[in-house]
Amino acid sequence: MQASIMATDPTIAILSGKGGTGKTLLSVNLSSVAAMATYIDCDVEEPNGNLFFKPSREFEKLVTVKKPVVDETLCDGCHKCVDFCAFNALALIGKRLMIFDEICHSCGGCIYVCPQKALSESERPIGEMSIGHSGSVRCISGTMNIGESSGVPIIEALLKHKDGNLTIIDAPPGSSCLVTESIRLADFCILVAEPTIFGSHNLAMVHQLVTLLGKKHAVVLNKTLEGVNPSEEYCKKNNIPILGNIPFDKRLGKMNSEGRIAAREDAHYHKLFSAILEKALKEVSDETAADPQR
Amino acid sequence: MILAIPSDKESLDSAICVSFGRAPFYCLFNTEEQQNSFLVNSAAESPGGAGIKAAQLLVDNKADLLITFRCGENAAKVLEPAGVKLFKALNLSVADNISAHQQNKLEPLQEVHAGFHHGH
Amino acid sequence: MKQLLILSGKGGTGKTTIASAFIKLAQAKAYADCDVDAPNLHLVMHPFPQEKASDYHGLDKAVINAEACTNCGICLDACRFHAIEKHETSHTVDPIACEGCTLCAYLCPQQAITMEKAKAGELKLFSNGDEHFSTATLLMGSGTTGMLVTKVKEQLKQVSDATEFAIIDGSPGIGCPVIASLTGVDLALIVAEPSVSGISDMKRIIETSAKLGVTIAVCVNKSDTNDELSSRIETFCWKEGIFFAGRIPFDPMAVRAVNEGKSVIEYSCDSGTAVRQVYDKTLQMLKETIRR
């Protein structure tokens, strides 16, 4: 596989196997120390980035997906669409077709299947997105409506607005389809890990994911304390480069809990996160970085 | 009329299944002919929309009445316009619930619980 | 079997640490880890002599028979999930992206596409006499389905129905797996974090739980990392009529305990004492909820 040619600035995704490890802390602060960056919050179930950036709201829009609509004058109750739907989003009572929007995955199949051409599609909202600025950072964020079957279309909508700037993607926790969609366009992944066995266990899972998807990656250790760090041990054992470590720090924790961007308020943290960003950018362009394609 | 009862096993002495949509079988009992049959529930293994598919199955099999412990909101949305009446099951066998119904001892099912996916 | 679910909206609030402490305090004989995306509870539970594993299959996924494929591209045009790729002599399906809608199989003029069983995860049941622990893992890239969570709970219920009381470690977020873990539960204890993110996420999970008609209680973990926000959470609960089960301070002992595969209540420390108090209050609330 050919090495990616950086015609634009890189796109870096920040992930962790579990929540609460510091993905948003890192994403928000790395975006803030760059000369110019675009921050995309792909955790559409529980988006937090805007609590820190409080960006100007320049652009807002509902995110919609296509859902089927039936023309009752054409429907003859043949049952073919109900039988076809793999997600069970359709039900027929006599000649009345019921469509369950939140269960529908918008595959468009029922439209093809209907012999009477009674089905067509219309756009229905499943969430919303907004774009704005906070200082040098362009912020792109989205929220999924409670009860919807999938946040993936919202993530897709956010990624459509990606530009050529250095882009930091704040990914959702875990390794589900929400994560794989969020990191699809990433040139590089930073895995954030806590110094607990929960942290190292989940680091292993997300490491497996980025390896499977062929993404170059490195680790940042967060909330580090004295003593053995199971996540650090994992990195050493698996030859994963460590970009830096953020020591457990009550002050940093408090600022973060209040939605304050540490790198913007304190030179010490600005320096800490700048060093991590610099190392990350070097790894992205470095031939010897952890690249599963080799 | 045709009664539908979600059951754990394919027999009249089976317990009623706690779930409606994912019950392995439905007992269909024709009160006029006093005949029973068991339907395999194809919805049981559906990752999503099981209640809807199960309700559709009962509607297609012309059930008039459903005796169950619980029913989700989505399934109810299908059963109600189809005219299927919902009754609360007793913690007894399928056969005992059928007799209870024949003796008018069953109460209508009052609460329908919110589905896994629900509207606003 | 009564069910107590431990939830958070946000990850990393300490849900699993608290769940494991509760399990020890209750000497629970039935418990489950419903965080199928990132299961952690087993890391702090003692090993079990018996283990039963079974495959979980999600929706079938499309597979293209390369020999029958004429490379016409109809499937690629129709697929809404970017799951089809064109190659030199045939098209292929990416099983991670495929959502199993069957449209490509329906449209293929050569009937070259079939739907095949796809393993989406694995269910595990650990047993030690009458003590049972049910959990599962979702394979990476899989859809966030509630069905696997439902199976984890069902599996436990099947073996432990006679047990009085089960403790369930839930998953973060507000999606289908969380909704599936909430159904049929008697009380959901939400573990909140005193941060603006934590409060925002807590509100979303409260809204989700309320929609399902589940009784809720809230506790604040790592409360001393921001006392002001902890008080804000307590006030919010009081205003909304939500039972507040208490505060647990941050404690490096908790980290140590977890790393040694033990529970925080096995050490004499502040957080251990606080967890016990939250446990007592939660249990009291659970009993009251059942009585109602």
XYZ file of C-alpha atoms in Angstrom:
706
model
C 0.000 0.000 0.000
C 1.459 3.343 -0.954
C 2.298 5.858 1.770
C -0.276 8.619 2.049
C 0.873 11.855 0.467
C 0.071 14.833 2.648
C -1.411 17.294 0.188
C -3.278 18.881 3.080
C -2.583 18.987 6.791
C -3.161 15.677 8.549
C -6.347 14.404 10.139
C -5.727 12.930 13.568
C -8.393 10.926 15.385
C -8.306 10.616 19.172
C -9.739 7.370 20.530
C -9.869 5.223 23.615
C -11.448 1.862 24.287
C -13.447 3.257 27.156
C -14.965 6.584 28.059
C -13.583 9.091 30.487
C -9.925 8.492 29.667
C -9.327 12.008 28.366
C -10.181 11.912 24.657
C -11.961 15.254 24.811
C -9.345 16.756 27.107
C -6.669 15.868 24.588
C -8.687 16.717 21.451
C -9.738 20.117 22.732
C -6.291 21.082 23.991
C -4.377 19.829 20.939
C -6.745 21.788 18.683
C -6.150 24.876 20.816
C -2.350 24.833 20.698
C -2.174 24.465 16.913
C -1.819 27.640 14.858
C -5.067 26.744 13.171
C -7.162 23.593 13.483
C -10.557 22.073 12.849
C -12.099 20.107 15.715
C -14.790 17.539 14.902
C -16.757 16.011 17.786
C -17.924 12.610 16.583
C -19.304 11.475 19.955
C -22.819 12.283 18.810
C -24.553 10.400 21.636
C -22.822 12.483 24.336
C -21.033 15.412 22.634
C -18.868 17.445 24.995
C -16.407 19.467 22.908
C -18.637 22.531 22.614
C -18.880 22.748 26.393
C -15.196 23.719 26.250
C -15.069 25.739 23.065
C -18.430 27.512 23.441
C -18.064 28.386 19.761
C -19.913 31.058 17.855
C -22.794 29.358 16.054
C -22.270 30.232 12.419
C -24.007 27.363 10.792
C -26.641 25.024 12.172
C -28.596 22.406 10.405
C -30.771 19.401 11.061
C -29.230 16.146 9.988
C -31.723 14.155 8.028
C -31.860 10.709 6.535
C -34.184 9.329 3.915
C -37.217 7.530 5.253
C -39.934 5.851 3.176
C -43.312 7.427 2.600
C -46.284 5.540 1.191
C -48.882 6.727 -1.313
C -51.959 4.993 0.033
C -53.830 5.362 -3.258
C -51.237 3.173 -4.986
C -50.630 0.605 -2.223
C -52.551 -2.627 -2.751
C -51.398 -4.362 0.432
C -49.251 -6.982 -1.316
C -46.929 -7.371 1.730
C -43.725 -7.462 -0.396
C -42.088 -4.502 1.357
C -42.879 -5.929 4.809
C -41.325 -9.259 3.821
C -38.273 -7.540 2.382
C -37.394 -5.203 5.253
C -34.519 -6.793 7.164
C -34.999 -4.389 10.062
C -38.757 -4.966 10.537
C -39.523 -1.288 10.125
C -42.715 -1.903 8.135
C -46.056 -3.405 9.116
C -49.234 -3.927 7.118
C -52.738 -3.892 8.523
C -55.107 -4.717 5.715
C -54.041 -2.188 3.103
C -52.626 0.297 5.585
C -48.833 0.400 5.658
C -47.182 1.527 8.902
C -43.641 2.868 8.720
C -41.465 2.909 11.862
C -38.963 5.685 11.138
C -36.673 5.103 14.087
C -36.200 1.455 13.239
C -35.673 2.060 9.541
C -32.000 2.062 8.511
C -32.676 4.033 5.311
C -31.402 1.343 2.967
C -33.911 2.379 0.293
C -34.736 -1.262 -0.476
C -38.500 -1.090 -0.007
C -38.673 1.592 -2.696
C -37.172 -0.845 -5.221
C -39.284 -3.743 -4.086
C -42.753 -2.184 -4.320
C -44.417 -3.448 -7.540
C -46.920 -0.536 -7.529
C -44.258 2.139 -7.005
C -46.246 3.263 -3.995
C -43.165 4.014 -1.892
C -40.931 7.046 -2.168
C -38.471 8.723 0.190
C -38.480 11.929 2.174
C -35.874 13.478 4.447
C -36.521 13.113 8.185
C -34.404 14.628 10.978
C -32.432 12.325 13.276
C -30.241 14.935 14.912
C -28.517 18.214 14.319
C -25.100 19.676 13.664
C -23.406 23.026 14.069
C -20.246 24.732 12.900
C -18.598 27.701 14.551
C -15.328 29.191 15.686
C -13.526 29.505 18.963
C -10.345 31.505 18.504
C -8.198 29.663 15.986
C -10.325 26.535 16.113
C -13.131 25.734 13.716
C -15.598 23.564 15.659
C -17.857 21.003 14.037
C -20.231 19.174 16.328
C -23.386 17.060 16.127
C -26.015 15.494 18.384
C -28.148 12.415 17.820
C -31.821 12.508 18.882
C -32.579 10.090 21.726
C -34.129 6.859 20.432
C -32.660 6.853 16.925
C -31.195 3.601 15.645
C -27.821 4.930 14.545
C -25.624 7.989 14.954
C -23.583 7.049 11.876
C -25.423 9.401 9.447
C -24.677 12.309 11.778
C -20.990 11.441 11.863
C -21.052 11.238 8.065
C -22.665 14.690 7.907
C -19.962 16.136 10.176
C -17.120 14.615 8.181
C -18.521 16.104 4.967
C -17.504 19.500 6.322
C -13.893 18.524 6.895
C -11.485 21.022 5.333
C -7.762 20.998 4.516
C -6.654 22.237 7.962
C -5.044 20.156 10.644
C -8.106 18.246 11.827
C -8.601 16.685 15.231
C -11.427 14.143 15.457
C -12.807 13.467 18.944
C -14.076 9.919 18.488
C -16.779 8.154 20.538
C -15.617 5.575 23.106
C -15.513 1.863 22.299
C -14.989 0.087 18.995
C -18.454 -0.026 17.464
C -19.511 1.159 14.009
C -19.725 4.718 15.394
C -15.985 4.602 15.991
C -15.057 2.985 12.685
C -17.046 5.648 10.828
C -15.449 8.460 12.871
C -11.910 7.400 12.056
C -12.493 6.443 8.433
C -10.755 9.605 7.146
C -8.008 9.736 9.747
C -4.365 9.684 8.673
C -3.283 8.889 12.198
C -4.839 7.768 15.466
C -3.868 8.729 19.004
C -5.045 6.212 21.588
C -5.560 7.648 25.061
C -5.059 5.271 27.981
C -5.523 5.351 31.759
C -3.130 3.702 34.177
C -5.596 1.043 35.336
C -6.175 -2.516 34.198
C -9.510 -1.289 32.794
C -7.503 1.234 30.799
C -4.959 -1.248 29.455
C -7.625 -3.817 28.650
C -9.573 -1.306 26.616
C -6.384 0.053 25.070
C -5.742 -3.448 23.764
C -9.190 -3.514 22.155
C -8.876 -0.194 20.414
C -5.315 -1.028 19.395
C -6.697 -4.132 17.726
C -9.254 -1.986 15.911
C -6.804 0.546 14.485
C -4.479 -2.272 13.448
C -7.343 -4.047 11.706
C -8.252 -0.837 9.880
C -4.649 -0.183 8.885
C -4.298 3.134 10.721
C -0.946 4.494 11.896
C -1.154 5.083 15.630
C 0.564 6.083 18.859
C -0.465 6.416 22.513
C -0.835 9.196 25.061
C -0.927 8.083 28.692
C -3.283 10.158 30.806
C -3.819 10.609 34.564
C -0.522 8.876 35.230
C 0.411 8.181 38.845
C 3.364 6.619 40.642
C 3.896 2.929 40.213
C 3.472 0.450 37.417
C 1.239 1.604 34.589
C -0.435 -1.396 32.933
C -1.115 0.683 29.805
C 2.515 1.716 29.504
C 3.517 -1.922 29.871
C 1.143 -2.826 27.058
C 2.697 -0.200 24.777
C 6.211 -1.401 25.478
C 5.219 -4.999 24.882
C 3.597 -4.136 21.561
C 6.069 -1.522 20.313
C 3.552 1.277 20.257
C 5.172 4.734 20.369
C 4.180 6.877 23.333
C 3.763 10.538 22.435
C 3.752 11.722 26.001
C 2.126 11.414 29.326
C -0.221 13.723 31.189
C 0.285 13.272 34.920
C -2.715 13.037 37.221
C -3.181 16.597 38.303
C -5.995 17.890 40.505
C -5.700 21.351 39.037
C -5.968 20.124 35.483
C -8.855 17.891 36.498
C -10.700 20.784 38.095
C -10.212 23.067 35.082
C -11.378 20.310 32.816
C -14.425 19.630 34.970
C -15.405 23.269 34.611
C -15.162 23.193 30.841
C -12.048 25.345 30.766
C -9.387 24.763 28.135
C -6.181 24.369 30.175
C -3.833 25.094 27.273
C -5.486 28.464 26.759
C -5.350 29.489 30.390
C -1.988 28.298 31.603
C 1.445 28.364 29.970
C 2.448 25.135 31.692
C -0.379 23.197 30.038
C 0.119 24.996 26.754
C 3.660 23.674 26.754
C 2.575 20.160 27.731
C 0.018 19.846 24.948
C 2.228 21.589 22.373
C 4.927 19.002 22.999
C 2.426 16.204 22.424
C 1.133 17.803 19.218
C 4.637 18.297 17.910
C 5.500 14.678 18.572
C 2.251 13.574 16.948
C 2.912 15.577 13.776
C 6.386 14.145 13.610
C 5.030 10.600 13.953
C 2.467 11.225 11.212
C 5.147 12.031 8.686
C 7.771 9.682 10.062
C 8.473 6.515 8.034
C 9.193 4.433 11.095
C 5.918 5.184 12.907
C 3.759 2.247 14.040
C 2.244 1.411 10.687
C 0.299 -1.837 10.455
C 0.820 -1.879 6.702
C 4.507 -2.666 7.129
C -62.173 -16.072 17.727
C -58.443 -16.733 17.680
C -56.426 -16.235 20.864
C -52.652 -15.763 20.660
C -50.393 -16.562 23.607
C -46.576 -16.228 23.639
C -45.156 -19.466 25.015
C -41.774 -20.821 26.065
C -42.452 -24.262 24.650
C -44.637 -25.842 22.001
C -47.142 -27.252 24.433
C -50.330 -26.243 26.240
C -48.742 -26.766 29.626
C -45.883 -24.417 28.800
C -45.316 -21.258 30.809
C -46.161 -17.948 29.150
C -43.056 -16.241 27.805
C -42.137 -13.042 29.684
C -41.368 -11.324 26.421
C -43.914 -10.799 23.686
C -41.719 -9.960 20.703
C -39.021 -12.525 21.378
C -41.175 -15.422 22.519
C -39.987 -18.615 20.821
C -43.565 -19.680 19.974
C -47.123 -18.425 19.866
C -49.995 -20.679 20.713
C -52.986 -19.922 18.477
C -56.225 -21.155 19.942
C -59.439 -21.139 17.930
C -62.267 -20.829 20.464
C -65.022 -21.972 18.063
C -63.268 -25.107 16.918
C -61.431 -25.615 20.218
C -58.290 -26.311 18.207
C -54.784 -25.157 18.967
C -51.641 -24.792 16.893
C -48.176 -23.393 17.541
C -46.391 -20.839 15.420
C -42.636 -20.550 15.458
C -41.795 -16.907 16.063
C -39.529 -15.791 13.229
C -39.089 -12.454 14.998
C -37.291 -13.961 17.997
C -33.856 -13.702 16.457
C -34.250 -10.248 14.910
C -31.682 -7.825 16.284
C -34.250 -5.048 15.969
C -37.949 -4.496 15.481
C -38.855 -7.868 16.992
C -42.097 -6.563 18.483
C -43.239 -5.201 15.142
C -42.447 -8.388 13.290
C -44.143 -10.501 15.943
C -47.225 -8.298 15.843
C -47.285 -8.603 12.048
C -47.111 -12.377 12.380
C -50.165 -12.400 14.617
C -52.085 -10.008 12.352
C -51.268 -12.185 9.324
C -52.526 -15.229 11.248
C -55.769 -13.424 12.039
C -55.372 -13.303 15.804
C -58.236 -11.471 17.526
C -56.825 -11.357 21.011
C -53.404 -11.506 22.640
C -52.785 -12.758 26.190
C -49.387 -11.537 27.366
C -47.414 -10.253 30.368
C -45.965 -7.314 28.499
C -46.286 -5.570 25.200
C -43.985 -2.942 23.756
C -45.163 0.339 22.344
C -44.186 -0.488 18.759
C -45.967 -3.847 18.791
C -49.037 -2.172 20.281
C -49.020 0.355 17.417
C -49.490 -2.539 15.028
C -51.921 -4.620 17.094
C -54.280 -1.844 18.046
C -55.368 -0.647 14.587
C -55.587 -4.288 13.560
C -58.221 -4.708 16.246
C -56.254 -7.208 18.329
C -57.319 -6.897 21.973
C -54.649 -7.141 24.648
C -55.174 -9.030 27.889
C -52.861 -9.455 30.850
C -51.580 -12.997 31.266
C -51.696 -14.848 34.580
C -48.603 -16.570 35.889
C -49.989 -19.965 34.864
C -49.714 -22.292 31.892
C -50.968 -21.551 28.387
C -53.907 -23.919 28.909
C -54.847 -22.288 32.204
C -54.760 -18.846 30.649
C -57.038 -20.032 27.862
C -59.565 -21.339 30.391
C -59.273 -18.169 32.412
C -60.150 -16.202 29.314
C -63.118 -18.439 28.537
C -64.360 -17.779 32.052
C -63.881 -14.007 31.626
C -61.305 -13.941 34.390
C -58.632 -12.002 32.511
C -58.088 -8.253 32.791
C -57.256 -6.065 29.806
C -53.564 -5.112 29.590
C -53.282 -1.489 30.717
C -49.641 -0.537 30.416
C -47.731 -0.732 27.217
C -44.031 -0.175 27.812
C -41.848 2.129 25.762
C -40.026 0.355 22.974
C -36.318 0.310 22.377
C -36.895 2.882 19.680
C -39.626 5.373 20.252
C -40.861 8.618 18.850
C -41.132 12.003 20.466
C -35.253 -11.645 40.441
C -34.980 -7.928 41.160
C -32.553 -5.945 39.027
C -30.352 -3.025 40.006
C -28.655 -1.352 37.049
C -25.593 0.863 37.410
C -25.404 3.427 34.629
C -23.635 6.581 33.636
C -24.230 8.761 30.598
C -20.582 9.488 30.196
C -17.865 6.881 30.312
C -15.187 6.775 32.963
C -17.334 7.931 35.869
C -16.529 4.847 37.922
C -19.567 2.726 37.137
C -17.658 -0.556 37.043
C -15.651 0.237 40.169
C -18.893 0.940 42.015
C -20.729 -2.041 40.522
C -17.972 -4.394 41.657
C -18.071 -2.884 45.170
C -21.842 -3.371 45.302
C -21.504 -6.960 44.170
C -19.077 -7.639 47.015
C -21.216 -5.819 49.590
C -24.394 -7.585 48.518
C -22.551 -10.890 48.170
C -24.594 -11.034 45.020
C -25.046 -14.390 43.371
C -26.159 -12.960 40.060
C -24.519 -10.161 38.141
C -23.946 -9.060 34.585
C -21.770 -6.764 32.542
C -23.892 -5.171 29.842
C -21.129 -2.920 28.516
C -20.685 -5.236 25.574
C -18.600 -2.726 23.659
C -15.917 -2.525 26.359
C -16.623 -5.091 29.098
C -14.489 -4.551 32.185
C -16.241 -6.142 35.134
C -14.516 -9.488 34.702
C -11.166 -7.805 35.374
C -12.120 -7.254 39.018
C -14.059 -10.436 39.590
C -12.383 -13.570 40.865
C -11.924 -16.307 38.274
C -14.756 -18.803 37.837
C -14.364 -22.551 37.422
C -17.054 -22.878 34.743
C -17.305 -20.933 31.547
C -19.879 -21.311 28.823
C -19.445 -19.364 25.593
C -21.822 -19.009 22.666
C -21.685 -17.061 19.438
C -23.994 -14.157 18.889
C -25.071 -13.521 15.330
C -26.372 -10.153 14.257
C -28.005 -9.653 10.902
C -26.709 -11.779 8.041
C -24.186 -9.996 5.864
C -23.909 -9.931 2.092
C -21.253 -11.990 0.348
C -20.548 -11.723 -3.384
C -19.615 -14.841 -5.307
C -16.671 -13.585 -7.359
C -17.105 -16.187 -10.068
C -20.721 -15.328 -10.751
C -20.113 -11.572 -10.549
C -20.007 -9.763 -13.916
C -18.783 -6.504 -12.354
C -21.891 -4.611 -13.507
C -21.819 -2.331 -10.443
C -25.567 -2.313 -9.753
C -24.902 -3.310 -6.150
C -22.359 -0.519 -5.669
C -24.819 2.088 -6.940
C -27.573 0.870 -4.649
C -25.626 0.358 -1.412
C -26.281 3.153 1.081
C -23.630 2.047 3.572
C -20.426 2.322 1.493
C -20.075 -1.408 1.934
C -19.299 -2.391 -1.646
C -15.978 -2.016 -3.423
C -15.185 -2.432 -7.073
C -12.155 -4.453 -8.093
C -10.792 -5.574 -11.406
C -12.965 -8.553 -12.070
C -15.617 -8.422 -9.367
C -17.113 -6.409 -6.554
C -16.694 -7.288 -2.883
C -18.589 -6.521 0.320
C -16.877 -5.027 3.376
C -18.431 -7.001 6.240
C -17.688 -4.242 8.750
C -19.676 -1.662 6.780
C -22.446 -4.011 5.599
C -25.658 -3.509 7.552
C -27.425 -6.568 6.185
C -30.261 -4.760 4.375
C -30.247 -7.400 1.521
C -30.861 -4.837 -1.232
C -27.748 -5.825 -3.213
C -28.757 -9.482 -3.092
C -32.237 -8.549 -4.317
C -30.936 -6.450 -7.212
C -28.042 -8.553 -8.490
C -28.956 -9.689 -12.018
C -26.637 -12.703 -11.716
C -27.962 -13.738 -8.280
C -24.328 -13.632 -7.264
C -24.968 -12.256 -3.772
C -26.049 -14.335 -0.787
C -26.688 -13.400 2.829
C -24.560 -15.317 5.268
C -24.549 -15.739 9.020
C -22.144 -13.268 10.582
C -20.760 -13.580 14.054
C -21.183 -10.214 15.731
C -20.135 -11.089 19.242
C -19.762 -13.701 21.905
C -21.883 -14.404 24.982
C -20.166 -15.727 28.095
C -21.630 -17.214 31.236
C -19.296 -17.821 34.170
C -20.502 -19.995 37.032
C -19.337 -21.095 40.428
C -22.028 -23.249 41.988
C -25.071 -21.011 42.292
C -23.111 -17.848 41.570
C -23.407 -16.643 37.985
C -21.808 -13.872 35.990
C -23.152 -13.076 32.547
C -21.322 -10.953 30.006
C -20.606 -10.587 26.293
C -18.288 -8.896 23.848
C -19.356 -7.194 20.660
C -16.925 -7.681 17.779
C -15.351 -4.499 16.592
C -17.099 -2.455 13.953
C -20.396 -4.099 14.796
C -23.640 -2.227 14.943
C -24.661 -1.046 18.387
C -27.551 -3.433 18.836
C -29.493 -3.864 22.030
C -30.100 -7.497 21.280
C -26.798 -8.739 22.643
C -27.445 -6.831 25.881
C -30.898 -8.404 26.077
C -29.278 -11.825 25.709
C -26.804 -11.081 28.494
C -29.702 -10.309 30.824
C -31.772 -13.256 29.622
C -28.868 -15.637 30.078
C -28.556 -14.503 33.673
C -32.272 -14.696 34.335
C -32.436 -18.235 33.004
C -29.884 -19.534 35.474
C -30.555 -17.183 38.372
C -34.254 -16.543 38.343
C -34.602 -17.866 41.867
C -31.933 -15.448 43.111
C -33.380 -12.490 44.902
C -31.301 -9.748 43.448
C -29.074 -9.117 40.431
C -26.621 -6.282 39.845
C -26.047 -5.125 36.294
C -23.105 -3.037 35.148
C -24.504 -0.980 32.270
C -22.871 0.747 29.325
C -22.161 4.414 28.660
C -24.090 6.519 26.161
C -27.788 6.634 25.384
C -28.042 4.257 22.440
C -29.770 0.925 21.965
C -27.493 -1.076 24.301
C -28.348 1.314 27.151
C -32.064 1.197 26.376
C -31.920 -2.583 26.267
C -30.166 -2.680 29.639
C -32.862 -0.436 31.146
C -35.905 -2.530 30.224
C -37.313 -4.556 33.059
C -34.938 -3.032 35.608
C -36.294 -2.111 39.047
C -33.887 0.704 39.818
C -31.165 2.456 37.805
C -28.374 4.101 39.799
C -26.728 6.765 37.700
C -23.101 7.463 38.539
C -22.437 11.106 37.779
C -19.187 12.983 37.491
C -18.897 16.554 38.772
C -17.873 18.208 35.537
C -19.788 20.175 32.912
C -19.471 17.221 30.521
C -20.555 14.869 33.275
C -23.646 16.914 34.121
C -24.661 17.283 30.492
C -24.325 13.538 29.942
C -26.106 12.749 33.207
C -29.110 14.785 32.083
C -29.316 12.897 28.822
C -29.226 9.535 30.523
C -31.837 10.663 33.060
C -34.076 11.694 30.176
C -33.512 8.347 28.462
C -34.291 6.386 31.633
C -37.366 8.463 32.423
C -38.753 7.783 28.929
C -38.624 4.084 29.748
C -40.353 4.604 33.073
C -37.453 3.293 35.152
C -36.999 4.632 38.696
C -33.732 6.499 38.985
C -31.263 7.296 41.744
C -28.074 9.368 41.344
C -24.743 9.370 43.133
C -21.698 11.547 42.480
C -18.321 9.885 42.133
C -14.942 11.637 42.489
C -17.062 14.342 44.154
C -14.161 16.259 45.674
C -12.594 16.959 42.269
C -15.188 19.724 42.091
C -17.324 20.291 45.174
C -19.302 23.103 43.616
C -20.465 20.995 40.710
C -21.186 18.088 43.041
C -23.521 20.370 44.979
C -25.095 21.481 41.748
C -25.899 17.880 40.908
C -27.377 17.301 44.352
C -29.555 20.409 44.026
C -30.683 19.337 40.567
C -31.781 15.960 41.912
C -33.638 17.544 44.776
C -35.472 19.902 42.390
C -36.376 17.109 40.006
C -37.470 14.718 42.734
C -34.676 12.268 41.934
C -33.345 10.233 44.829
C -29.781 11.262 45.680
C -27.752 8.353 47.002
C -24.631 10.232 48.101
C -21.135 11.395 47.214
C -17.968 9.369 46.833
C -14.627 11.188 46.978
C -11.777 10.540 44.563
C -9.305 8.147 46.088
C -6.004 6.871 44.635
C -6.717 3.722 46.662
C -9.484 2.977 44.190
C -6.975 2.910 41.342
C -4.709 0.663 43.338
C -7.547 -1.654 44.263
C -8.674 -1.975 40.655
C -5.162 -2.675 39.438
C -4.839 -5.416 42.006
C -8.097 -6.940 40.796
C -9.828 -6.063 44.042
C -12.714 -3.909 45.095
C -12.320 -0.520 46.783
C -14.280 -1.760 49.794
C -11.598 -4.292 50.557
C -9.276 -1.460 51.605
C -9.819 0.827 54.520
C -10.186 4.190 52.798
C -12.512 7.173 52.385
C -13.979 6.094 49.104
C -14.619 2.615 50.505
C -16.633 4.075 53.374
C -18.558 6.359 51.034
C -19.349 3.505 48.655
C -20.801 1.509 51.538
C -23.077 4.415 52.443
C -24.235 4.858 48.858
C -24.867 1.123 48.719
C -27.001 1.174 51.858
C -29.062 4.081 50.575
C -29.476 2.530 47.139
C -30.629 -0.758 48.600
C -33.141 1.041 50.736
C -34.437 2.847 47.655
C -34.630 -0.429 45.748
C -36.729 -2.012 48.500
C -39.063 0.980 48.524
C -39.429 0.926 44.754
C -40.366 -2.742 44.807
C -42.904 -2.199 47.547
C -44.566 0.429 45.369
